[in-house]
Amino acid sequence: MSRIKTCFDRLKAEGRGALIPYLEAFDPDRDTSLELLKQMPEAGADLIEVGVPFSDPSADGPTIQLAAQRGLKAGATLAGTLELVSAFRTSNDHTPIILMGYYNPIYRYGMERFCQDAHKAGVDGVIIVDLPPEEASELAPYAKAVGLDMITLTAPTTPDARLKHILKEASGFVYYVSITGITGTRSASEEQLKTALARLRSATDIPVVAGFGINTPEQARTAASISDGAVVASAIIKAMAATFEDGKATSKSIPTALEKIRSLAAAIRK
Amino acid sequence: MTSSITNNKNTRHNSLRNGPDASGHFGIHGGRFVAETLMPLMLELEEAYNIAKADPAFQKELAYYLQHYVGRPSPLWHAKRLSAHLGGAQIFLKREELNHTGSHKLNNVMGQILLARRMGKTRIVAETGAGQHGVATATVCALFGLECEIYMGATDVERQKPNVFRMHLLGAKVHPVTAGAGTLKDAMNEAMRDWVANVENTYFLVGTVAGPHPYPAMVRDFQSVIGTEARTQIIEQTDRLPDAVIAAIGGGSNAMGIFHPFLDDSEVPLYGVEAAGLGLDSGKTAASISRGAPGVLHGNRTYLLQDDHGQITEAHSISAGLDYPGIGPEHSWLHDIGRVNYVSATDTQALEAFQTLTRLEGIIPALESSHAVAYASVLAPKMTTEQNIIVNLSGRGDKDVPTVAAHLGVTL
């Protein structure tokens, strides 16, 4: 069974949703991001999203844009990000890793080669922001061949008929972009989330996680109780980035990020 | 007239004018590479556009505004002094710089604003490089009383001050974008971020033949009035089709507009002139086809300037309107199939052409269009005086006077 399925089955038995923190690869340097990645599960991460830095992150707000810029400056590439996951897997074989990024670095790397190398590195799923189902067929067969889940994104703007259509082939889990907007900006209300989840549940049986605009422990708890998991990205990066000096990590950087994750994890477990 | 002149309808099975396919692809290029939030909107826009396109009332309304507001048709001017100076082919200038707001941009903007109104949108966002598209968009927003937000790279805001002030006068809000190099690519990212956050009431008025389907096809359709007129005018003036058509390319809307009605005239060579910047191999270029590789950015697959890892690299051109690391997907396809020749002109060549045309014809061209004139200066001397070239003079150069003065060492 895949790590993602095992993880959600276990959480279901525990009767709670997942905490899915996000980490931008190589932000602000390779070693810091690897160390943080390694310590995230112990701090309460159930699954982890690893962002692949891209020069033009048009769906991201200022916090992740800056993280991507720092990552690129530190030499991040798609190959380097896969290598980061490999290094993580030497000490952790159970926490699912989801790569999140934009299509061009993958397209340039080569679609078949990417799926094979991601699988070998220990990646479990991939979220490609700018690869909608209409264009995904060129990558999907290669992902399927190695058991890499291509995570389907859904949004408040997705009509019901389209939801049913695009979720037919969904695997792993469904990512619900809970606001119309970019990352790290506004937040969905509890009511909006409940309405959306009802729509999603009637279209799919696989787990649904919510992301975009989830900043505080309370928001994470609400989102993870209505859906099957909460993705938190900008809030963690923002806290950590506040500890940087001249764009470089300090002794406070990793502890600050982990502390943020612990507070989110505690709220979800309440 | 021969049949090749009259039979120019794109109903032929083997026509090159039938693209894109149903899902918006031109060969491997084009498509709809957008976030899910925007995907339903793209489908809605496509449907709205298809209905409008087939509606005679829409076409009649567009024709009315093109004639009485934009000032179409634009003349085709036989530039005799320039032709004599170059000592070869006769140069005919398609005078798009005479349109209201000073460039071809208004052709597309007028079409899209009428569509946005039909769709009930009340707020318009647009990206702009040189500011020509921003000015055109702000203009129609003033005309129809719509809220207008323009995203413009901070570097471009600095080098295109007159256009920024124009947009302010027209009532638009101009947002300088400081991300990246502060040019068109970064403005496009920011405009997309605004759009995704305001999808309900906002229409994204794309200025070139790029972006997710249906934008490349729609903008091309609105700009094809250039080529349709030019084709009729050159036949009226010379009794035959031209021996070459030349247009400058950033995103490629003026070029696509003039090329499209000639695509099935296989005997007419077409030249798209990319901005080589400081030179194709200088590392400071905007020549996406000559020095790029296929990739995905801003909603479409096309030739992009990028590094080996798929990170988009910064473009460079003296002309803010050509300073973009990509090109419209239909151009990429026309390059792949060999129908259009993609060539280039450097900053220096464009500056020379700018001055030559100004002195010999009394027409101050935009720096963008100067790239097309520059290539005409290379091509014309290799042709006979009986041959004819159409050059698309896509914009006027008043906005570029400060830039040119600076390059010539003149303090204004």
PDB file of C-alpha atoms in Angstrom, chain A residues 108, chain B residues 274 285 287-295 302-306 325:
ATOM      1  CA  ARG A 108      12.345  20.368 -19.125  1.00  0.00           C
TER       2      ARG A 108
ATOM      3  CA  GLU B 274      12.759  38.941 -32.788  1.00  0.00           C
ATOM      4  CA  THR B 285      18.549  38.921 -25.826  1.00  0.00           C
ATOM      5  CA  ALA B 287      14.942  36.099 -29.143  1.00  0.00           C
ATOM      6  CA  SER B 288      12.802  33.257 -27.760  1.00  0.00           C
ATOM      7  CA  ILE B 289      12.696  31.190 -30.943  1.00  0.00           C
ATOM      8  CA  SER B 290      16.344  31.665 -31.900  1.00  0.00           C
ATOM      9  CA  ARG B 291      17.713  31.052 -28.422  1.00  0.00           C
ATOM     10  CA  GLY B 292      14.901  29.372 -26.470  1.00  0.00           C
ATOM     11  CA  ALA B 293      13.418  25.914 -26.082  1.00  0.00           C
ATOM     12  CA  PRO B 294       9.822  24.697 -25.737  1.00  0.00           C
ATOM     13  CA  GLY B 295       8.457  25.104 -22.235  1.00  0.00           C
ATOM     14  CA  THR B 302       5.844  27.770 -26.470  1.00  0.00           C
ATOM     15  CA  TYR B 303       9.497  28.647 -27.084  1.00  0.00           C
ATOM     16  CA  LEU B 304      10.919  30.213 -23.928  1.00  0.00           C
ATOM     17  CA  LEU B 305      14.248  31.615 -22.841  1.00  0.00           C
ATOM     18  CA  GLN B 306      15.166  29.292 -19.995  1.00  0.00           C
ATOM     19  CA  PRO B 325      11.194  35.594 -22.678  1.00  0.00           C
TER      20      PRO B 325
END
